[in-house]
Amino acid sequence: MNYPLQRRNILAQAIKAKELDGFLVTAAVNVTYLTGFTGDSSFFALLPKNETLISDTRFATQIEEECPGMDAVVRGHDKTTIEAAAEVLTKSGAKSVGFESNRTTVAEIEALKQLAPKVTFVPVAGQIEGQRVVKDPGEIESIRAAVRAAERAFRMFVTTVREADTEKDMADAMEKYVRRAGARGTSFPVIAAVGDRGALPHAPPTDRQLSEGSKLLLDWGADLLYKSDLTRTVRSPFGTLPTRKNKGERVGYDFEEVYQIVLAAQNAALAAIRPNVRAKDVDAAARKVFANAKLKNDKHVGENFADFFTHGLGHGIGLEIHEAPRVRANSEDVLTEGMVITIEPGLYVPGWGGVRIEDDVLVTADGCRLLSTLPRDPNVLSFA
Ligand code: ZN
Ligand code: ZN
């Protein structure tokens, strides 16, 4: 199946419905989606009589390899991509051409208008992003491959991590393993947060050692063009559970109990996922578990755990690490079969730390399927 061709056909129909003669794609990620070309600095023009990739000589061979049979205008270095695009559009005779108003800069569109005065440029926002929300089977397979690579990296990580490793060491190691597992790199800078630093949902890695905390929060993903995004929170195997004397973490909550609450929230969210459900209702399902959570020896009577869940439940993944749909309280998105989203509830207690569990999920006709297979087990760091 030629998925890029199928995507271009869908775009062509949408353009027709908008009574446009053509469409100019300027965002590299959307050019990739429509053509399979993975380079950058290139545009794609969908025109009544042809489709043209507008690129430069650096990418000539790559275009032949990645987009066999596609028309390409490969500019020399005496011309800019904008100039080449203006020529392509003028030559095509197209009168009205849509452009990605959410991606194209004002300077770019002003230059295009000047260089192609016969063309009327019509702003269209989010056209291709809208198409990208629902993944085709080719994309689902690519995301699955990115998940598998991230999981292989995690398995290498847990067998090699050492007591004296710092957060920076662990983030570096994870990046290396993700590449070794076959990815181009990580989908985003790895988060490795020891002890109470786990209370920062996006903690930048520091020199804090694994042995200085009782738990480790690790958030990472693999980039194989398509992205994966996973988080595991694990117990540090070095027995430094927080005590009153521990400077890094206050006594407060039992790790295992908090972990089980977060896991229950994730399971409640997974159970709520199916087509035609509002994304905000899935977020609410997780939040409800937090609001009702009770601890055995609760010294923080009256504390509402929902207050410690300080971000949205999840987001779409695909060619970009954050894309539609948004899975959060203020989202208007409705779930559809073929969407791929993260479900990542977390509790962040200042001075104690955080627990987050993040998995990648495909919305199916009758519910959802986890694309990630790593056990949701906090005791995977064993040094026996
Ligand atoms: Zn993540
Ligand atoms: Zn995420």
Short mmCIF file of C-alpha atoms and ligand atoms in Angstrom, two decimals:
data_model
loop_
_atom_site.label_atom_id
_atom_site.label_comp_id
_atom_site.label_asym_id
_atom_site.label_seq_id
_atom_site.Cartn_x
_atom_site.Cartn_y
_atom_site.Cartn_z
CA MET A 1 0.00 0.00 0.00
CA ASN A 2 1.34 3.41 -1.00
CA TYR A 3 0.23 5.36 2.06
CA PRO A 4 1.73 8.73 1.07
CA LEU A 5 -0.21 8.53 -2.22
CA GLN A 6 -3.40 7.78 -0.29
CA ARG A 7 -2.74 10.80 1.97
CA ARG A 8 -2.19 13.05 -1.05
CA ASN A 9 -5.46 11.83 -2.56
CA ILE A 10 -7.32 12.75 0.62
CA LEU A 11 -5.68 16.19 0.55
CA ALA A 12 -6.62 16.60 -3.13
CA GLN A 13 -10.27 15.94 -2.30
CA ALA A 14 -10.18 18.46 0.54
CA ILE A 15 -8.68 21.09 -1.76
CA LYS A 16 -11.38 20.45 -4.31
CA ALA A 17 -14.06 20.80 -1.64
CA LYS A 18 -12.57 24.17 -0.69
CA GLU A 19 -12.62 25.18 -4.38
CA LEU A 20 -8.88 25.77 -4.44
CA ASP A 21 -6.66 25.03 -7.45
CA GLY A 22 -3.71 23.90 -5.40
CA PHE A 23 -2.05 23.67 -2.00
CA LEU A 24 1.44 24.59 -0.89
CA VAL A 25 2.87 22.61 2.03
CA THR A 26 5.75 24.36 3.80
CA ALA A 27 6.10 22.46 7.11
CA ALA A 28 8.80 19.79 6.85
CA VAL A 29 6.81 17.33 8.97
CA ASN A 30 3.78 17.67 6.70
CA VAL A 31 5.94 17.35 3.56
CA THR A 32 7.23 14.08 5.06
CA TYR A 33 3.69 12.89 5.79
CA LEU A 34 2.54 13.48 2.22
CA THR A 35 5.63 12.35 0.30
CA GLY A 36 7.78 10.09 2.49
CA PHE A 37 10.69 12.50 1.97
CA THR A 38 12.52 12.83 5.29
CA GLY A 39 14.79 15.79 4.55
CA ASP A 40 13.96 19.37 5.48
CA SER A 41 14.01 22.85 3.90
CA SER A 42 11.67 21.61 1.18
CA PHE A 43 8.13 22.41 0.09
CA PHE A 44 5.48 20.30 -1.56
CA ALA A 45 2.96 21.69 -4.06
CA LEU A 46 -0.21 19.78 -4.87
CA LEU A 47 -1.46 21.23 -8.15
CA PRO A 48 -4.25 20.39 -10.58
CA LYS A 49 -2.01 18.63 -13.07
CA ASN A 50 0.95 17.55 -11.00
CA GLU A 51 2.55 17.16 -7.61
CA THR A 52 5.94 18.70 -7.09
CA LEU A 53 8.50 18.45 -4.37
CA ILE A 54 10.54 21.66 -4.25
CA SER A 55 13.95 21.02 -2.77
CA ASP A 56 17.64 21.68 -3.31
CA THR A 57 20.65 19.83 -4.64
CA ARG A 58 21.68 18.47 -1.23
CA PHE A 59 18.62 16.21 -1.31
CA ALA A 60 18.57 15.14 -5.00
CA THR A 61 19.64 11.54 -4.34
CA GLN A 62 17.54 11.21 -1.21
CA ILE A 63 14.42 12.29 -3.12
CA GLU A 64 15.02 9.65 -5.78
CA GLU A 65 15.36 7.02 -3.06
CA GLU A 66 12.49 8.08 -0.83
CA CYS A 67 9.96 9.33 -3.41
CA PRO A 68 10.53 7.35 -6.60
CA GLY A 69 8.53 8.70 -9.50
CA MET A 70 7.61 11.99 -7.86
CA ASP A 71 8.21 15.21 -9.80
CA ALA A 72 10.82 17.31 -8.09
CA VAL A 73 12.18 20.76 -8.75
CA VAL A 74 15.69 20.66 -7.35
CA ARG A 75 16.88 24.24 -7.11
CA GLY A 76 20.50 25.30 -7.35
CA HIS A 77 22.11 27.54 -4.77
CA ASP A 78 21.38 30.65 -6.82
CA LYS A 79 17.72 30.40 -5.84
CA THR A 80 15.73 30.17 -2.59
CA THR A 81 13.02 27.59 -1.93
CA ILE A 82 10.48 30.43 -1.91
CA GLU A 83 11.64 31.60 -5.35
CA ALA A 84 11.51 28.06 -6.72
CA ALA A 85 8.03 27.56 -5.22
CA ALA A 86 6.77 30.83 -6.73
CA GLU A 87 7.98 29.68 -10.16
CA VAL A 88 6.30 26.27 -9.82
CA LEU A 89 2.99 27.86 -8.79
CA THR A 90 3.07 30.52 -11.53
CA LYS A 91 3.93 27.96 -14.21
CA SER A 92 1.08 25.70 -13.12
CA GLY A 93 -1.49 28.36 -13.90
CA ALA A 94 -3.20 27.80 -10.54
CA LYS A 95 -5.23 30.84 -9.55
CA SER A 96 -6.04 30.10 -5.93
CA VAL A 97 -3.56 28.19 -3.79
CA GLY A 98 -4.09 27.25 -0.18
CA PHE A 99 -1.17 27.56 2.21
CA GLU A 100 -0.55 26.35 5.76
CA SER A 101 -1.39 29.50 7.67
CA ASN A 102 -0.49 27.83 10.97
CA ARG A 103 3.00 26.98 9.68
CA THR A 104 4.04 29.54 7.05
CA THR A 105 5.65 32.72 8.34
CA VAL A 106 4.33 36.15 7.43
CA ALA A 107 7.64 36.92 5.69
CA GLU A 108 7.37 33.75 3.58
CA ILE A 109 3.83 34.45 2.44
CA GLU A 110 4.63 38.11 1.69
CA ALA A 111 7.57 36.99 -0.46
CA LEU A 112 5.43 34.40 -2.26
CA LYS A 113 2.75 37.00 -3.01
CA GLN A 114 5.35 39.31 -4.47
CA LEU A 115 7.06 36.62 -6.55
CA ALA A 116 3.84 35.00 -7.79
CA PRO A 117 1.46 37.95 -8.27
CA LYS A 118 -0.99 35.97 -10.41
CA VAL A 119 -1.69 33.53 -7.58
CA THR A 120 -4.17 34.25 -4.80
CA PHE A 121 -2.89 32.68 -1.59
CA VAL A 122 -5.67 31.41 0.67
CA PRO A 123 -4.89 30.75 4.35
CA VAL A 124 -5.90 27.25 5.48
CA ALA A 125 -5.06 26.29 9.08
CA GLY A 126 -4.38 22.77 10.27
CA GLN A 127 -5.45 20.95 7.10
CA ILE A 128 -2.74 18.31 7.19
CA GLU A 129 -2.56 18.16 10.98
CA GLY A 130 -6.27 17.32 10.83
CA GLN A 131 -5.53 14.46 8.46
CA ARG A 132 -2.69 13.25 10.67
CA VAL A 133 -4.90 12.84 13.77
CA VAL A 134 -6.12 9.43 12.61
CA LYS A 135 -3.24 7.10 11.78
CA ASP A 136 -3.28 4.78 8.79
CA PRO A 137 -1.96 1.22 9.17
CA GLY A 138 1.45 2.27 7.86
CA GLU A 139 1.74 4.88 10.60
CA ILE A 140 0.52 2.54 13.33
CA GLU A 141 3.21 0.06 12.34
CA SER A 142 5.83 2.83 12.44
CA ILE A 143 4.73 3.93 15.91
CA ARG A 144 4.78 0.31 17.06
CA ALA A 145 8.39 0.05 15.84
CA ALA A 146 9.27 3.21 17.79
CA VAL A 147 7.66 1.73 20.90
CA ARG A 148 9.59 -1.51 20.48
CA ALA A 149 12.88 0.37 20.16
CA ALA A 150 12.14 2.38 23.31
CA GLU A 151 11.34 -0.84 25.17
CA ARG A 152 14.54 -2.55 24.04
CA ALA A 153 16.44 0.49 25.26
CA PHE A 154 14.75 0.29 28.66
CA ARG A 155 15.67 -3.39 29.01
CA MET A 156 19.32 -2.57 28.30
CA PHE A 157 19.13 0.32 30.74
CA VAL A 158 17.80 -1.66 33.70
CA THR A 159 20.54 -4.27 33.45
CA THR A 160 23.38 -1.77 33.34
CA VAL A 161 22.38 1.08 35.66
CA ARG A 162 24.63 1.52 38.71
CA GLU A 163 24.22 2.98 42.16
CA ALA A 164 26.65 5.84 41.47
CA ASP A 165 25.03 6.87 38.16
CA THR A 166 23.81 10.44 38.13
CA GLU A 167 20.63 11.61 36.45
CA LYS A 168 22.80 12.93 33.63
CA ASP A 169 24.59 9.56 33.29
CA MET A 170 21.27 7.76 33.15
CA ALA A 171 19.83 10.16 30.55
CA ASP A 172 22.99 9.73 28.44
CA ALA A 173 22.83 5.94 28.76
CA MET A 174 19.20 5.91 27.73
CA GLU A 175 19.99 8.01 24.65
CA LYS A 176 22.74 5.60 23.67
CA TYR A 177 20.51 2.53 24.15
CA VAL A 178 17.69 4.10 22.14
CA ARG A 179 20.08 4.57 19.21
CA ARG A 180 21.48 1.08 19.70
CA ALA A 181 17.92 -0.24 19.56
CA GLY A 182 17.68 1.12 16.02
CA ALA A 183 16.27 4.63 16.48
CA ARG A 184 17.65 7.85 14.95
CA GLY A 185 17.71 9.21 18.47
CA THR A 186 15.33 9.94 21.33
CA SER A 187 12.03 11.68 20.62
CA PHE A 188 12.89 14.37 23.20
CA PRO A 189 15.59 14.89 25.86
CA VAL A 190 15.35 12.00 28.34
CA ILE A 191 14.02 12.81 31.81
CA ALA A 192 15.74 10.92 34.63
CA ALA A 193 14.64 12.19 38.04
CA VAL A 194 15.87 10.68 41.31
CA GLY A 195 14.02 10.94 44.62
CA ASP A 196 12.08 14.12 45.26
CA ARG A 197 13.20 15.51 41.89
CA GLY A 198 10.48 13.32 40.44
CA ALA A 199 8.06 15.96 41.69
CA LEU A 200 9.10 18.10 38.71
CA PRO A 201 7.10 16.67 35.79
CA HIS A 202 9.79 17.84 33.32
CA ALA A 203 12.88 17.66 35.54
CA PRO A 204 16.13 18.42 33.69
CA PRO A 205 18.82 15.84 34.63
CA THR A 206 21.31 16.88 37.31
CA ASP A 207 24.29 15.35 39.13
CA ARG A 208 22.01 13.67 41.70
CA GLN A 209 23.00 10.01 42.01
CA LEU A 210 20.58 7.08 41.86
CA SER A 211 21.65 6.07 45.37
CA GLU A 212 20.49 9.45 46.71
CA GLY A 213 16.82 8.68 46.30
CA SER A 214 14.40 5.84 46.80
CA LYS A 215 12.89 6.05 43.33
CA LEU A 216 13.66 6.96 39.76
CA LEU A 217 11.28 8.50 37.22
CA LEU A 218 12.36 7.89 33.65
CA ASP A 219 10.57 9.44 30.64
CA TRP A 220 11.96 8.65 27.21
CA GLY A 221 11.00 7.79 23.67
CA ALA A 222 12.48 6.55 20.42
CA ASP A 223 12.46 8.49 17.16
CA LEU A 224 12.21 6.26 14.09
CA LEU A 225 10.69 9.17 12.15
CA TYR A 226 7.53 8.26 14.09
CA LYS A 227 7.87 8.75 17.83
CA SER A 228 7.16 6.80 20.98
CA ASP A 229 6.83 8.22 24.49
CA LEU A 230 7.02 6.14 27.67
CA THR A 231 7.48 6.75 31.38
CA ARG A 232 8.29 4.30 34.13
CA THR A 233 8.80 5.08 37.78
CA VAL A 234 10.87 2.46 39.54
CA ARG A 235 12.04 1.79 43.04
CA SER A 236 15.74 2.37 43.51
CA PRO A 237 17.27 -0.98 44.44
CA PHE A 238 19.65 0.49 46.97
CA GLY A 239 17.27 0.45 49.87
CA THR A 240 17.35 4.17 50.55
CA LEU A 241 13.64 4.47 51.19
CA PRO A 242 13.03 7.90 52.62
CA THR A 243 13.50 8.22 56.35
CA ARG A 244 13.29 11.30 58.50
CA LYS A 245 17.04 11.65 58.18
CA ASN A 246 17.04 11.44 54.40
CA LYS A 247 17.79 14.93 53.10
CA GLY A 248 16.48 14.27 49.60
CA GLU A 249 12.95 13.18 50.41
CA ARG A 250 10.57 13.78 53.26
CA VAL A 251 8.61 11.03 54.89
CA GLY A 252 5.09 11.29 53.64
CA TYR A 253 3.77 8.60 51.43
CA ASP A 254 4.51 4.96 50.89
CA PHE A 255 5.89 4.54 47.38
CA GLU A 256 4.01 1.32 46.70
CA GLU A 257 0.69 2.85 47.74
CA VAL A 258 1.16 5.93 45.58
CA TYR A 259 2.25 3.73 42.70
CA GLN A 260 -0.91 1.66 42.94
CA ILE A 261 -3.08 4.80 42.90
CA VAL A 262 -1.38 6.04 39.72
CA LEU A 263 -1.72 2.60 38.16
CA ALA A 264 -5.42 2.51 39.06
CA ALA A 265 -5.84 5.95 37.46
CA GLN A 266 -4.15 4.76 34.29
CA ASN A 267 -6.32 1.64 34.18
CA ALA A 268 -9.47 3.71 34.70
CA ALA A 269 -8.44 5.94 31.78
CA LEU A 270 -7.70 2.94 29.55
CA ALA A 271 -11.11 1.47 30.38
CA ALA A 272 -12.78 4.74 29.36
CA ILE A 273 -11.18 4.89 25.91
CA ARG A 274 -13.29 4.06 22.87
CA PRO A 275 -14.45 5.85 19.73
CA ASN A 276 -16.83 8.79 20.18
CA VAL A 277 -15.75 9.39 23.78
CA ARG A 278 -14.59 12.91 24.54
CA ALA A 279 -10.89 13.10 25.38
CA LYS A 280 -11.73 15.21 28.43
CA ASP A 281 -13.89 12.39 29.82
CA VAL A 282 -10.88 10.04 29.67
CA ASP A 283 -8.87 12.67 31.56
CA ALA A 284 -11.72 12.92 34.08
CA ALA A 285 -11.75 9.13 34.61
CA ALA A 286 -8.13 9.25 35.80
CA ARG A 287 -8.68 12.39 37.86
CA LYS A 288 -11.63 10.77 39.64
CA VAL A 289 -9.40 7.93 40.88
CA PHE A 290 -7.02 10.51 42.37
CA ALA A 291 -9.83 12.50 43.96
CA ASN A 292 -11.18 9.36 45.67
CA ALA A 293 -7.79 7.94 46.70
CA LYS A 294 -7.30 7.11 50.37
CA LEU A 295 -4.04 6.02 51.98
CA LYS A 296 -3.78 3.53 54.83
CA ASN A 297 -1.74 5.68 57.19
CA ASP A 298 -2.68 9.05 55.88
CA LYS A 299 -0.86 11.76 57.80
CA HIS A 300 -2.07 14.28 55.28
CA VAL A 301 -5.74 14.02 56.12
CA GLY A 302 -7.89 15.98 53.76
CA GLU A 303 -5.26 16.18 51.06
CA ASN A 304 -6.84 15.74 47.65
CA PHE A 305 -4.56 13.70 45.44
CA ALA A 306 -6.15 15.22 42.36
CA ASP A 307 -4.32 18.45 43.27
CA PHE A 308 -1.03 16.60 42.74
CA PHE A 309 -1.92 15.67 39.17
CA THR A 310 -0.76 18.89 37.58
CA HIS A 311 -0.84 18.20 33.86
CA GLY A 312 -3.11 16.79 31.18
CA LEU A 313 -3.58 13.03 30.92
CA GLY A 314 -2.03 12.60 27.49
CA HIS A 315 -1.48 13.66 23.92
CA GLY A 316 -1.37 12.30 20.42
CA ILE A 317 1.93 10.97 19.08
CA GLY A 318 3.04 10.39 15.51
CA LEU A 319 5.53 12.23 13.36
CA GLU A 320 5.67 14.73 16.23
CA ILE A 321 5.98 13.94 19.90
CA HIS A 322 3.04 16.18 20.82
CA GLU A 323 0.20 16.32 18.34
CA ALA A 324 -3.56 16.15 18.27
CA PRO A 325 -5.68 14.98 19.97
CA ARG A 326 -5.18 16.67 23.32
CA VAL A 327 -6.29 14.47 26.22
CA ARG A 328 -6.94 16.96 28.98
CA ALA A 329 -9.72 18.68 30.88
CA ASN A 330 -10.10 21.59 28.46
CA SER A 331 -9.90 19.50 25.27
CA GLU A 332 -12.74 19.56 22.76
CA ASP A 333 -11.32 16.56 20.89
CA VAL A 334 -13.37 13.41 20.47
CA LEU A 335 -11.63 10.04 20.18
CA THR A 336 -11.77 8.15 16.89
CA GLU A 337 -10.58 4.70 15.85
CA GLY A 338 -6.99 4.95 14.64
CA MET A 339 -5.85 7.71 16.98
CA VAL A 340 -2.65 6.99 18.93
CA ILE A 341 -2.38 8.72 22.28
CA THR A 342 -0.32 8.59 25.45
CA ILE A 343 -2.01 7.93 28.78
CA GLU A 344 0.30 9.35 31.45
CA PRO A 345 -1.25 10.05 34.83
CA GLY A 346 1.16 11.25 37.50
CA LEU A 347 1.22 12.45 41.09
CA TYR A 348 3.81 15.06 42.05
CA VAL A 349 4.33 15.74 45.72
CA PRO A 350 6.81 18.53 46.45
CA GLY A 351 9.56 17.30 48.78
CA TRP A 352 8.60 13.66 48.30
CA GLY A 353 8.78 13.04 44.58
CA GLY A 354 6.55 11.86 41.81
CA VAL A 355 5.15 8.78 40.19
CA ARG A 356 4.17 8.80 36.54
CA ILE A 357 3.26 5.84 34.33
CA GLU A 358 3.02 6.53 30.61
CA ASP A 359 1.99 4.15 27.86
CA ASP A 360 1.14 4.51 24.18
CA VAL A 361 -2.36 3.48 23.19
CA LEU A 362 -4.21 2.86 19.93
CA VAL A 363 -7.92 3.67 19.86
CA THR A 364 -9.67 0.66 18.31
CA ALA A 365 -13.24 0.05 17.12
CA ASP A 366 -14.33 -1.31 20.49
CA GLY A 367 -11.90 0.26 22.96
CA CYS A 368 -8.15 0.53 22.89
CA ARG A 369 -5.00 -1.50 22.64
CA LEU A 370 -1.74 -0.83 24.46
CA LEU A 371 1.10 -0.51 21.96
CA SER A 372 3.63 -0.63 24.78
CA THR A 373 4.32 -3.90 26.53
CA LEU A 374 6.79 -3.06 29.33
CA PRO A 375 5.50 -4.31 32.66
CA ARG A 376 4.05 -1.57 34.80
CA ASP A 377 6.10 -2.83 37.68
CA PRO A 378 8.08 -0.54 40.00
CA ASN A 379 10.51 -3.31 40.95
CA VAL A 380 12.31 -3.88 37.64
CA LEU A 381 15.69 -2.64 38.85
CA SER A 382 17.12 -5.78 40.36
CA PHE A 383 20.79 -6.30 40.88
CA ALA A 384 20.71 -9.90 42.03
ZN ZN B 1 6.76 11.11 28.15
ZN ZN B 2 4.02 12.23 26.89
#
